[in-house]
Every structure is written in structure tokens, then in C-alpha cells.
Amino acid sequence: MNKRVACIICILMIAVKVSAADKKLTQTIISDTSFNNSIETNVKAKVKSSPKVNSKLALASIDVQLDLSSIKSELTGNETVFVYARAWQGSRVPLAIKRFKLNDLPSLVTLDSSNAMAPGKDITSVEKLEVLVRVSQSGHASPQSGDWLATTGPISLETQKNPVLPNFIEQLP
């Protein structure tokens, strides 16, 4: 037998021994009840300590029906429209926001967690919401003089079934 064949046979024998040892170790771990119980206990503890998630709210969204007919005569069609939701009370920072050009504006806009500005700060992080629609002459995110503002609220995601319809109530001075 030449040396090359002998080396290959040795390597195969080692591989078989390692495989057998690995199989035996795996069987030992699987049959070790205390090891399995320890893993199960740790998993249960993690699940128990995790915050509870309301599955209805996790999938929550709010539909906003848009009707600009009351201010249509004041608009050129080049304006930017911001549709957003924020906490009814507390921080005035939007929890969800969408931006459109007036000419591309759909009649129904859906806001959900995918429209959040920051992780963990979305429409499901508060009990009640205020929905706003702002038509901006300048296109800037912050309100400017001459912008039109529509608002509605308070809105609860748990009870809201139909699309909300903000009413245009003011033009910012």
C-alpha cells in the first residue's frame, strides 16, 4: 500500500471516530433531563419577563379620509401635504407620518407602525391619537405661515373602525 492511500485511510478512520463521538455526545445532551430542564426554565423565564404585546395593537393602523374640497380654491396643486398622527396629550412629535405632493394625494391614507419616525415611538405607543393633515405652501416639515391645518381626535386605535376625516379649520397666520 502506498503512503498516499494509507493517509487517506487514516483520515477516514479519524473522521468516523469523530463522527461516532459527536453522535454519542449529542445523544447524551438530548437524554440529559437536567440540561433540557435548565434550557426550558431559562426560555420560560425570558418569555415571562418580556413585555406583553397586544397583538391587535401590534397590527394597528388608522385610515385617514382626505377631503380638501373646502380649501381647494385656495390651492395651486404644487403644495406638499403631510398626514400624521401624534399623541393626543404629551409630546407633539409625530408618531407616524406620510408626505405627498398635492397632485399625487390619494383620497385615503393609512398610517401604521411602518410610518414611525423613531423605533418604539409609533402609533401603538400611546392610548389616544390626534390625526392632522397639513397642506404646506413651502414644503417644509415644520409649520409655516399660510399652511392649512386639519385635525381630529382623540382617537383610540382599539375602538376606531371607520376612516377618520379631519376638517380644515384654520390657515396658519
XYZ file of N, CA and C in Angstrom:
519
model
N 0.851 -1.164 0.000
C 0.000 0.000 0.000
C 0.901 1.233 0.000
N 0.568 2.179 -0.863
C 1.431 3.353 -0.888
C 1.036 4.331 0.226
N 1.898 5.288 0.469
C 1.712 6.221 1.584
C 0.453 7.075 1.409
N 0.169 7.438 0.191
C -0.990 8.294 -0.074
C -2.289 7.576 0.324
N -2.439 6.341 -0.064
C -3.626 5.553 0.270
C -3.703 5.364 1.784
N -2.558 5.107 2.425
C -2.523 4.923 3.877
C -2.997 6.186 4.591
N -2.581 7.356 4.108
C -3.008 8.639 4.704
C -4.514 8.819 4.563
N -5.025 8.512 3.407
C -6.468 8.665 3.174
C -7.244 7.743 4.101
N -6.773 6.503 4.267
C -7.445 5.556 5.162
C -7.406 6.074 6.598
N -6.274 6.625 7.029
C -6.156 7.183 8.389
C -7.141 8.334 8.591
N -7.207 9.205 7.609
C -8.113 10.359 7.705
C -9.558 9.886 7.808
N -9.939 8.912 7.011
C -11.300 8.379 7.060
C -11.597 7.737 8.407
N -10.626 7.017 8.970
C -10.824 6.376 10.269
C -11.009 7.424 11.366
N -10.229 8.490 11.294
C -10.357 9.576 12.274
C -11.730 10.226 12.143
N -12.165 10.466 10.912
C -13.467 11.087 10.675
C -14.591 10.228 11.232
N -14.506 8.920 11.052
C -15.525 8.006 11.573
C -15.541 8.059 13.096
N -14.354 8.059 13.733
C -14.278 8.120 15.197
C -14.861 9.434 15.719
N -14.535 10.561 15.059
C -15.059 11.870 15.468
C -16.568 11.882 15.312
N -17.051 11.364 14.211
C -18.487 11.318 13.961
C -19.197 10.495 15.028
N -18.629 9.354 15.396
C -19.224 8.498 16.424
C -19.220 9.208 17.776
N -18.113 9.876 18.098
C -18.020 10.605 19.368
C -19.023 11.756 19.393
N -19.158 12.453 18.277
C -20.097 13.566 18.166
C -21.531 13.065 18.347
N -21.840 11.927 17.735
C -23.170 11.346 17.840
C -23.462 10.969 19.289
N -22.480 10.367 19.973
C -22.653 9.963 21.365
C -22.869 11.189 22.256
N -22.113 12.262 22.018
C -22.262 13.492 22.792
C -23.652 14.083 22.576
N -24.092 14.111 21.333
C -25.418 14.642 21.019
C -26.495 13.838 21.736
N -26.384 12.509 21.726
C -27.362 11.661 22.405
C -27.333 11.896 23.911
N -26.159 12.116 24.459
C -26.025 12.382 25.894
C -26.722 13.687 26.258
N -26.509 14.715 25.449
C -27.135 16.016 25.717
C -28.649 15.903 25.614
N -29.130 15.212 24.587
C -30.571 15.070 24.396
C -31.200 14.304 25.549
N -30.523 13.270 26.037
C -31.090 12.447 27.107
C -30.854 13.040 28.494
N -30.044 14.078 28.595
C -29.748 14.694 29.892
C -30.926 15.582 30.299
N -31.808 15.046 31.134
C -33.024 15.737 31.536
C -32.733 17.050 32.250
N -31.737 17.065 33.115
C -31.443 18.295 33.857
C -30.981 19.401 32.914
N -30.205 19.035 31.889
C -29.753 20.023 30.899
C -30.959 20.586 30.145
N -31.848 19.699 29.698
C -33.044 20.129 28.975
C -33.957 20.978 29.850
N -34.124 20.567 31.111
C -34.963 21.338 32.027
C -34.391 22.727 32.262
N -33.073 22.804 32.340
C -32.411 24.093 32.533
C -32.698 25.025 31.355
N -32.587 24.490 30.145
C -32.872 25.305 28.955
C -34.331 25.745 28.964
N -35.246 24.821 29.241
C -36.676 25.131 29.248
C -37.001 26.196 30.295
N -36.400 26.083 31.484
C -36.614 27.058 32.549
C -36.139 28.447 32.125
N -34.960 28.506 31.509
C -34.433 29.796 31.045
C -35.321 30.418 29.975
N -35.806 29.612 29.050
C -36.683 30.130 27.993
C -37.978 30.654 28.596
N -38.582 29.894 29.508
C -39.827 30.331 30.146
C -39.625 31.632 30.918
N -38.494 31.761 31.603
C -38.203 32.983 32.358
C -38.093 34.183 31.420
N -37.443 33.991 30.282
C -37.308 35.081 29.302
C -38.668 35.494 28.759
N -39.495 34.512 28.421
C -40.826 34.804 27.886
C -41.657 35.532 28.931
N -41.574 35.082 30.176
C -42.345 35.690 31.252
C -41.918 37.134 31.507
N -40.633 37.422 31.390
C -40.131 38.769 31.662
C -40.268 39.707 30.465
N -40.610 39.168 29.304
C -40.782 40.010 28.118
C -42.057 40.819 28.257
N -42.045 42.068 27.729
C -43.255 42.874 27.809
C -44.381 42.230 27.000
N -45.594 42.344 27.539
C -46.757 41.800 26.840
C -47.067 42.685 25.639
N -47.368 42.064 24.525
C -47.698 42.798 23.312
C -49.157 42.539 22.985
N -49.920 43.603 22.839
C -51.299 43.483 22.405
C -51.274 43.245 20.907
N -51.600 42.026 20.495
C -51.463 41.679 19.076
C -52.357 42.531 18.194
N -53.502 42.970 18.716
C -54.365 43.849 17.921
C -53.663 45.172 17.657
N -53.012 45.710 18.683
C -52.316 46.985 18.514
C -51.056 46.832 17.685
N -50.403 45.674 17.774
C -49.174 45.470 17.004
C -49.445 45.577 15.512
N -50.646 45.227 15.098
C -51.029 45.301 13.692
C -51.884 46.531 13.407
N -51.938 47.454 14.348
C -52.840 48.592 14.251
C -52.472 49.546 13.128
N -53.526 50.136 12.590
C -53.360 51.195 11.598
C -54.565 52.109 11.718
N -54.440 53.262 11.151
C -55.559 54.191 11.129
C -55.694 54.746 9.720
N -56.906 54.693 9.200
C -57.188 55.213 7.867
C -57.660 56.652 7.988
N -57.103 57.494 7.139
C -57.445 58.917 7.145
C -58.077 59.251 5.794
N -59.342 59.650 5.847
C -60.065 60.061 4.641
C -59.731 61.527 4.383
N -59.305 61.830 3.171
C -58.893 63.198 2.861
C -59.933 63.887 1.987
N -60.365 65.058 2.444
C -61.312 65.867 1.687
C -60.829 67.311 1.750
N -60.269 67.768 0.650
C -59.735 69.128 0.598
C -60.677 70.080 -0.129
N -61.913 69.672 -0.335
C -62.845 70.489 -1.116
C -63.089 71.861 -0.493
N -63.055 71.959 0.834
C -63.328 73.240 1.489
C -62.228 74.275 1.264
N -61.021 73.846 0.887
C -59.929 74.805 0.669
C -59.373 74.731 -0.752
N -60.009 73.936 -1.605
C -59.495 73.693 -2.953
C -59.255 74.985 -3.732
N -60.126 75.957 -3.570
C -59.981 77.217 -4.317
C -58.743 78.003 -3.893
N -58.202 77.692 -2.719
C -57.026 78.384 -2.191
C -55.706 77.727 -2.625
N -55.782 76.569 -3.275
C -54.586 75.780 -3.566
C -54.191 75.841 -5.037
N -52.880 75.686 -5.281
C -52.361 75.717 -6.653
C -52.147 74.316 -7.220
N -51.994 73.330 -6.346
C -51.718 71.964 -6.785
C -50.261 71.578 -6.581
N -49.405 72.557 -6.295
C -47.978 72.289 -6.079
C -47.618 72.120 -4.604
N -48.586 72.207 -3.730
C -48.325 72.137 -2.300
C -47.906 70.726 -1.872
N -47.286 70.670 -0.692
C -46.921 69.401 -0.063
C -47.931 69.130 1.038
N -48.379 67.885 1.132
C -49.364 67.513 2.146
C -48.719 66.517 3.109
N -48.795 66.836 4.384
C -48.307 65.954 5.447
C -49.522 65.371 6.161
N -49.587 64.061 6.261
C -50.633 63.375 7.017
C -49.912 62.678 8.161
N -50.291 63.014 9.398
C -49.554 62.437 10.519
C -50.428 62.251 11.744
N -49.947 61.396 12.634
C -50.608 61.125 13.903
C -49.609 61.388 15.014
N -50.116 61.960 16.085
C -49.279 62.205 17.264
C -50.112 61.921 18.507
N -49.458 61.926 19.651
C -50.157 61.672 20.911
C -51.200 62.760 21.139
N -52.362 62.351 21.625
C -53.420 63.315 21.922
C -52.960 64.285 23.010
N -52.264 63.761 23.999
C -51.689 64.596 25.048
C -50.217 64.245 25.171
N -49.413 65.212 25.514
C -47.980 64.957 25.672
C -47.188 65.498 24.503
N -46.214 64.729 24.077
C -45.296 65.158 23.022
C -46.033 65.485 21.729
N -45.594 66.536 21.069
C -46.207 66.962 19.806
C -45.463 66.380 18.600
N -44.492 65.522 18.850
C -43.710 64.908 17.773
C -44.573 63.849 17.080
N -44.608 63.829 15.751
C -45.401 62.814 15.043
C -44.926 61.394 15.358
N -45.898 60.505 15.541
C -45.611 59.088 15.765
C -45.639 58.312 14.453
N -46.363 58.844 13.482
C -46.410 58.261 12.131
C -46.671 59.413 11.169
N -46.025 59.378 10.015
C -46.175 60.488 9.073
C -45.992 60.003 7.637
N -46.768 60.609 6.754
C -46.610 60.384 5.313
C -46.632 61.746 4.631
N -45.897 61.830 3.538
C -45.765 63.091 2.802
C -46.143 62.847 1.338
N -46.906 63.777 0.772
C -47.350 63.674 -0.615
C -47.283 65.037 -1.284
N -47.193 65.033 -2.588
C -47.453 66.239 -3.371
C -48.965 66.291 -3.541
N -49.538 67.475 -3.496
C -50.987 67.619 -3.561
C -51.571 66.906 -4.783
N -50.921 67.039 -5.924
C -51.426 66.408 -7.148
C -51.399 64.881 -7.089
N -50.577 64.297 -6.197
C -50.462 62.837 -6.068
C -51.213 62.292 -4.857
N -51.960 63.142 -4.192
C -52.603 62.780 -2.931
C -53.753 61.786 -3.145
N -53.698 60.629 -2.476
C -54.829 59.694 -2.561
C -55.981 60.190 -1.680
N -57.153 59.637 -1.860
C -58.287 60.056 -1.032
C -58.283 59.359 0.327
N -57.530 58.261 0.443
C -57.432 57.538 1.705
C -55.964 57.227 1.987
N -55.506 57.616 3.169
C -54.122 57.379 3.582
C -54.154 56.503 4.832
N -53.322 55.475 4.856
C -53.230 54.595 6.018
C -51.923 54.865 6.751
N -52.051 55.150 8.041
C -50.881 55.337 8.906
C -50.758 54.108 9.802
N -49.535 53.582 9.909
C -49.288 52.436 10.782
C -47.864 52.525 11.323
N -47.421 51.482 11.994
C -46.097 51.489 12.624
C -44.959 51.618 11.624
N -45.186 51.241 10.384
C -44.122 51.361 9.379
C -43.844 52.815 9.017
N -44.734 53.721 9.417
C -44.549 55.146 9.147
C -43.961 55.893 10.338
N -43.468 55.151 11.329
C -42.913 55.768 12.535
C -41.637 56.533 12.210
N -41.419 57.608 12.958
C -40.203 58.402 12.782
C -39.052 57.853 13.613
N -39.382 57.106 14.678
C -38.346 56.547 15.557
C -38.793 55.167 16.034
N -37.870 54.216 16.127
C -38.226 52.879 16.601
C -38.817 52.928 18.009
N -39.907 52.200 18.220
C -40.536 52.155 19.534
C -41.444 53.330 19.824
N -41.421 54.328 18.991
C -42.288 55.503 19.150
C -43.212 55.539 17.938
N -44.258 54.714 18.007
C -45.188 54.665 16.891
C -46.613 54.826 17.406
N -47.597 54.651 16.533
C -48.982 54.907 16.927
C -49.487 53.944 17.995
N -48.816 52.826 18.197
C -49.240 51.878 19.229
C -48.650 52.212 20.600
N -47.808 53.224 20.679
C -47.136 53.544 21.943
C -47.944 54.501 22.824
N -49.106 54.945 22.355
C -49.966 55.830 23.149
C -51.399 55.301 23.108
N -52.209 55.739 24.092
C -53.602 55.280 24.139
C -54.492 56.034 23.166
N -54.269 57.340 23.052
C -55.127 58.162 22.195
C -54.271 58.999 21.255
N -54.798 59.180 20.046
C -54.078 59.902 18.995
C -54.842 61.126 18.524
N -54.090 62.024 17.947
C -54.641 63.143 17.197
C -54.112 62.971 15.774
N -54.994 63.077 14.788
C -54.588 62.964 13.392
C -54.664 64.348 12.771
N -53.587 64.710 12.068
C -53.515 66.028 11.444
C -53.174 65.897 9.968
N -53.683 66.835 9.199
C -53.328 66.967 7.790
C -52.905 68.416 7.621
N -51.693 68.602 7.121
C -51.203 69.971 6.909
C -50.820 70.124 5.451
N -51.398 71.149 4.824
C -51.068 71.476 3.441
C -50.060 72.616 3.501
N -48.853 72.331 3.045
C -47.740 73.274 3.163
C -47.441 73.939 1.821
N -47.423 75.269 1.843
C -47.056 76.027 0.644
C -45.562 75.866 0.354
N -44.747 75.812 1.420
C -43.286 75.798 1.277
C -42.701 74.389 1.127
N -43.415 73.381 1.614
C -42.892 72.019 1.588
C -42.054 71.670 2.803
N -41.874 72.632 3.720
C -41.085 72.394 4.938
C -41.857 71.522 5.922
N -41.129 70.710 6.662
C -41.747 69.819 7.642
C -42.352 70.589 8.811
N -41.721 71.689 9.209
C -42.271 72.471 10.315
C -43.317 73.448 9.777
N -44.387 73.670 10.547
C -45.467 74.553 10.099
C -44.966 75.960 9.773
N -45.516 76.511 8.702
C -45.152 77.852 8.238
C -46.425 78.687 8.073
N -46.260 79.973 8.076
C -47.378 80.875 7.822
C -47.984 80.557 6.452
N -49.318 80.498 6.400
C -50.012 80.204 5.151
C -50.395 78.743 4.984
N -49.837 77.853 5.823
C -50.203 76.437 5.752
C -51.648 76.252 6.221
N -52.317 75.278 5.644
C -53.657 74.901 6.071
C -53.551 73.699 6.997
N -54.388 73.679 8.053
C -54.311 72.620 9.054
C -55.689 72.011 9.293
N -55.749 70.694 9.256
C -56.952 69.940 9.613
C -56.579 69.004 10.744
N -57.509 68.797 11.655
C -57.205 67.953 12.802
C -58.450 67.215 13.270
N -58.228 66.078 13.906
C -59.311 65.336 14.543
C -58.733 64.488 15.669
N -59.531 64.282 16.687
C -59.101 63.465 17.811
C -59.948 63.770 19.021
N -59.810 63.080 20.104
C -58.912 61.945 20.312
C -59.429 60.680 19.615
N -58.493 59.850 19.205
C -58.797 58.608 18.506
C -58.119 57.465 19.256
N -58.884 56.413 19.515
C -58.345 55.211 20.156
C -58.215 54.125 19.098
N -57.026 53.567 18.957
C -56.816 52.502 17.969
C -57.638 51.258 18.284
N -57.925 51.040 19.558
C -58.675 49.845 19.950
C -60.131 49.917 19.533
N -60.695 51.123 19.451
C -62.118 51.249 19.144
C -62.405 51.856 17.776
N -61.428 52.478 17.156
C -61.639 53.146 15.863
C -61.827 52.122 14.753
N -62.957 52.170 14.072
C -63.237 51.214 12.997
C -63.247 51.891 11.626
N -63.862 53.057 11.537
C -64.024 53.750 10.259
C -62.893 54.739 10.026
N -62.680 55.121 8.770
C -61.660 56.144 8.493
C -62.003 57.452 9.210
N -60.983 58.139 9.679
C -61.199 59.443 10.305
C -61.170 60.507 9.217
N -61.894 61.588 9.450
C -61.991 62.662 8.471
C -61.658 63.988 9.141
N -60.387 64.398 9.082
C -60.022 65.687 9.669
C -60.665 66.834 8.887
N -61.108 67.863 9.609
C -61.718 69.035 8.978
C -60.729 70.185 8.961
N -60.630 70.859 7.821
C -59.733 72.014 7.731
C -60.363 73.161 8.502
N -59.688 73.565 9.548
C -60.250 74.564 10.439
C -59.503 75.887 10.430
N -58.253 75.857 9.980
C -57.518 77.118 10.044
C -56.376 77.180 9.041
N -56.072 78.413 8.689
C -54.861 78.682 7.917
C -53.922 79.381 8.881
N -52.704 78.867 8.990
C -51.767 79.419 9.969
C -51.409 80.855 9.615
N -51.415 81.725 10.632
C -51.098 83.151 10.388
C -49.631 83.357 10.031
